[in-house]
Structure formats: structure tokens, C-alpha cells
mmCIF file of C-alpha atoms in Angstrom:
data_model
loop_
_atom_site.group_PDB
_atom_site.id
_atom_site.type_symbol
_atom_site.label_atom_id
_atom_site.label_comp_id
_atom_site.label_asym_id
_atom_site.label_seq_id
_atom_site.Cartn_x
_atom_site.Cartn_y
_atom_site.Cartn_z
ATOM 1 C CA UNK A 1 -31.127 160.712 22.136
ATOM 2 C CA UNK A 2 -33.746 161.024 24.775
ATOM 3 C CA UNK A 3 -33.123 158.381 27.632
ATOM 4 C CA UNK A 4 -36.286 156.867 27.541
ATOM 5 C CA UNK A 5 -35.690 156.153 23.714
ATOM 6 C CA UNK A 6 -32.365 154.413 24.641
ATOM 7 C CA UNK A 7 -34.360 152.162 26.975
ATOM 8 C CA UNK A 8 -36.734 151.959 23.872
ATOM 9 C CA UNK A 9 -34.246 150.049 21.849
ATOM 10 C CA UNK A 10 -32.738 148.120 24.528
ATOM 11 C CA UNK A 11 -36.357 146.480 25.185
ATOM 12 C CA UNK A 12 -37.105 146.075 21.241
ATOM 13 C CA UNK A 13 -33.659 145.853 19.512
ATOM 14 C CA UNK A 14 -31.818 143.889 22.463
ATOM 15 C CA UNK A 15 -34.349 141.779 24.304
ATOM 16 C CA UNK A 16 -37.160 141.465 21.485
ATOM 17 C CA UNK A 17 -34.676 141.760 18.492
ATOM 18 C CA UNK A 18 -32.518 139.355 16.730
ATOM 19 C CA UNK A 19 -31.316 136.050 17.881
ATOM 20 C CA UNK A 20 -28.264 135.982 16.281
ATOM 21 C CA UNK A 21 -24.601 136.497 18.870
ATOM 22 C CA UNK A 22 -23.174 138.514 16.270
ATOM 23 C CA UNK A 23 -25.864 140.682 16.197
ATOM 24 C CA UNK A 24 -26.927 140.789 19.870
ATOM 25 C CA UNK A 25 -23.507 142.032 20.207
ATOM 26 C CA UNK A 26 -23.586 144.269 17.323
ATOM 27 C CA UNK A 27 -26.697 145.834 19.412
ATOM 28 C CA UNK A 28 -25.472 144.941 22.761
ATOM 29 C CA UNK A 29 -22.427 147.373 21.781
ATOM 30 C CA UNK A 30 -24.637 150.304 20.305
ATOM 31 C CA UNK A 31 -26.467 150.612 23.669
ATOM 32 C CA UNK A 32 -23.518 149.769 26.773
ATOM 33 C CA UNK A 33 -20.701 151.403 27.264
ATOM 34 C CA UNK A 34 -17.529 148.707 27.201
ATOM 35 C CA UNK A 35 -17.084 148.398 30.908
ATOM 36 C CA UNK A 36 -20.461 148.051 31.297
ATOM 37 C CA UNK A 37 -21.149 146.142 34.721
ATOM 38 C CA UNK A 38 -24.731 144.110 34.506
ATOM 39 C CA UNK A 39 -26.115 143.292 37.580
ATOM 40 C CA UNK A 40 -28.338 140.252 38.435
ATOM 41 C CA UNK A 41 -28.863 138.428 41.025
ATOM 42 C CA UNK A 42 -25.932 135.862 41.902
ATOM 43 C CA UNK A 43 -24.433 137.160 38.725
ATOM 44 C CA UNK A 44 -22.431 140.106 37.189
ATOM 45 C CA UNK A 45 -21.800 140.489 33.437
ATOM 46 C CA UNK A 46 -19.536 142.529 32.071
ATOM 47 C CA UNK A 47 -19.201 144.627 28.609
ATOM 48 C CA UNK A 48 -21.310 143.917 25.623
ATOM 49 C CA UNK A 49 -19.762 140.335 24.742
ATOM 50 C CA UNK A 50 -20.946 139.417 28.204
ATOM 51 C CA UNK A 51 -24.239 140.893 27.563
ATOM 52 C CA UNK A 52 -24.864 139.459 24.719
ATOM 53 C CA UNK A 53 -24.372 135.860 26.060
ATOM 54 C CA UNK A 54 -26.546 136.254 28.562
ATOM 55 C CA UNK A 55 -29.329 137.542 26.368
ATOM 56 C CA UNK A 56 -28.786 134.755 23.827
ATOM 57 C CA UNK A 57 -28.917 132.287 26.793
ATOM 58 C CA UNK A 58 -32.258 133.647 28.014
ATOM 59 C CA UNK A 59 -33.443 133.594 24.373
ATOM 60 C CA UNK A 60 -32.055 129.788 24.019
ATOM 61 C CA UNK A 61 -34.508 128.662 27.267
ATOM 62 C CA UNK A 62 -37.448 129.391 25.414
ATOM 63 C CA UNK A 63 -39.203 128.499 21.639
ATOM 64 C CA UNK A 64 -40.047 132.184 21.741
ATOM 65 C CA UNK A 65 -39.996 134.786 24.166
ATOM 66 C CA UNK A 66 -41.291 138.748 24.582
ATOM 67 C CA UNK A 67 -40.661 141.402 26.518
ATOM 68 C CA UNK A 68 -43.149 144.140 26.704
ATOM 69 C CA UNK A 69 -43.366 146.773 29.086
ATOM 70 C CA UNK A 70 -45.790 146.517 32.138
ATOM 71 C CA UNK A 71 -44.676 150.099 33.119
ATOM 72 C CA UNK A 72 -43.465 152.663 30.736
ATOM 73 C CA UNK A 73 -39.791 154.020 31.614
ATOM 74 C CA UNK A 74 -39.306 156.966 33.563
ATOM 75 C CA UNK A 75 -35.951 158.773 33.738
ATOM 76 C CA UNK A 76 -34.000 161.208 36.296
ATOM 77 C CA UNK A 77 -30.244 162.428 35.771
ATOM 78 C CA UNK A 78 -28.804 159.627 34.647
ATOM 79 C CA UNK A 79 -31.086 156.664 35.252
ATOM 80 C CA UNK A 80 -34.062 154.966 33.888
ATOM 81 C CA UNK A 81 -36.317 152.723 35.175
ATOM 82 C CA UNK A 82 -39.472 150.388 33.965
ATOM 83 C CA UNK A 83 -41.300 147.310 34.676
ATOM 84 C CA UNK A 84 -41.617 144.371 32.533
ATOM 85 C CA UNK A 85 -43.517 141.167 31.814
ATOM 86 C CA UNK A 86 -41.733 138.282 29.408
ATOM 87 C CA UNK A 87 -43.510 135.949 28.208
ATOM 88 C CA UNK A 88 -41.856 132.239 26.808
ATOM 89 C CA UNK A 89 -43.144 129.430 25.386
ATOM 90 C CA UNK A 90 -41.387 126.322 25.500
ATOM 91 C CA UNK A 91 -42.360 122.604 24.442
ATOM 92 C CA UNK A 92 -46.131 124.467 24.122
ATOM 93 C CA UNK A 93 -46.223 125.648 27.914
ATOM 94 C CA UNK A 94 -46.091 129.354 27.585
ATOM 95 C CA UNK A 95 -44.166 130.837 30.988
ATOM 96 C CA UNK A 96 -44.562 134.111 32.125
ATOM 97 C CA UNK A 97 -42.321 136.410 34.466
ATOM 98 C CA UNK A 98 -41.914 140.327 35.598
ATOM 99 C CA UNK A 99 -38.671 142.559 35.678
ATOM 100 C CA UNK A 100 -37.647 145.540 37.231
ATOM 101 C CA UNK A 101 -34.775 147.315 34.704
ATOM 102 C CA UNK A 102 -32.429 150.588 36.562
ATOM 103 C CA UNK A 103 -29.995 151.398 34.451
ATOM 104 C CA UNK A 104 -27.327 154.548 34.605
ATOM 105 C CA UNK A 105 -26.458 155.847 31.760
ATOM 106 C CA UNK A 106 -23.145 157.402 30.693
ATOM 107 C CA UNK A 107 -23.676 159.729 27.694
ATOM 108 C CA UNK A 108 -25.630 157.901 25.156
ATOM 109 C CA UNK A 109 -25.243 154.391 26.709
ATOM 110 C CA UNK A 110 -26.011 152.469 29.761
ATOM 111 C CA UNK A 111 -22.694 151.324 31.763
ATOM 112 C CA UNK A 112 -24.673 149.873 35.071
ATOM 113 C CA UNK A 113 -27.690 147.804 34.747
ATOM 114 C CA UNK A 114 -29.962 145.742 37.759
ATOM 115 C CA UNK A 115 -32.629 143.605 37.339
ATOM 116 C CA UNK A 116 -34.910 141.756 39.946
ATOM 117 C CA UNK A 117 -36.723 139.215 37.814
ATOM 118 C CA UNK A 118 -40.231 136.682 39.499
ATOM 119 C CA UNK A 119 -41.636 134.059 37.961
ATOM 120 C CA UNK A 120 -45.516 134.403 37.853
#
């Protein structure tokens, strides 16, 4: 699989898919290797468990929330990168923020991830 289509499913089947933990992590471990390393800011997250969390905690903040891409990925050797904009409403207020996603891949699957993420 093309590494722009693995970014593909990491924006709609991770970020945009299911709510569920199970199946977050069910995704989470179709798409990271398992010593994937996550990297945000005053936080690392490790393996797909750890993944998962996170995105079910982001997911949690919010009524609803979207991701959809603000730049379309681009990929060199082994890394991909794209801009963002998520959108969440909560208690009727809709909030809206940007990303930057780099990930490396290994294979099929992304082991190193970093995200800068603004409030707009």
C-alpha cells in the first residue's frame, strides 16, 4: 500500500472512524507498528493501546469532531506529511483547530508520529 493511502486511513478510519476503544485499537494496531513512539507536545504515547487512548480522549472532549485535510499528504522515503483542520462541537459551540501530521513509516505502518496542533 501506497503511503499516502496509509495516511488515508489513519485520517478516516483512526481519527474520523469509530468511537469505540476496542476498535480504535483494533485500527490503531492495523496502522502503527507496536513500539510505535507518538509524539506531541509535553507528551509521548507509546504502541497502539496508547494510541488509542489518546484518540478516544480527544474524541471524549467533543459532541462530535472531524478531521479533514487542509493539505493533501505528500510522501518521501519513509515519511508523510499533511495539514489538517478539526472541527468539534461541544455543548453547541463548534471549536475549530489545525494540525501538522509527520509520520515515518516502517513497512506498511507508521512507528514515529509528531503533531503541532493551534487552536483557531
Amino acid at each position: 500500500m501506497h503511503p499516502i493511502e496509509i495516511y488515508h486511513r489513519w485520517i478516516d478510519e483512526l481519527w474520523n472512524g469509530t468511537v469505540d476503544r476496542d476498535g480504535l485499537t483494533d485500527v490503531a494496531s492495523s496502522l502503527v507498528t507496536s513500539d510505535f513512539v507518538g509524539h506531541w507536545p509535553g507528551r509521548e504515547v507509546r504502541g497502539p493501546a496508547e494510541l488509542a487512548a489518546v484518540i478516544a480522549e480527544t474524541k471524549a472532549m467533543f459532541d462530535e469532531v472531524t478531521f479533514t485535510l487542509d493539505v493533501q499528504p505528500f510522501a518521501g522515503d519513509d515519511h508523510v506529511a499533511a495539514r489538517w483542520v478539526g472541527a468539534g462541537v461541544r455543548d453547541g459551540e463548534t471549536t475549530r483547530f489545525t494540525g501538522n501530521d509527520i509520520l515515518r513509516l516502517d513497512g506498511e505502518r507508521f512507528a514515529e508520529y509528531w503533531v503541532g496542533t493551534v487552536e483557531q
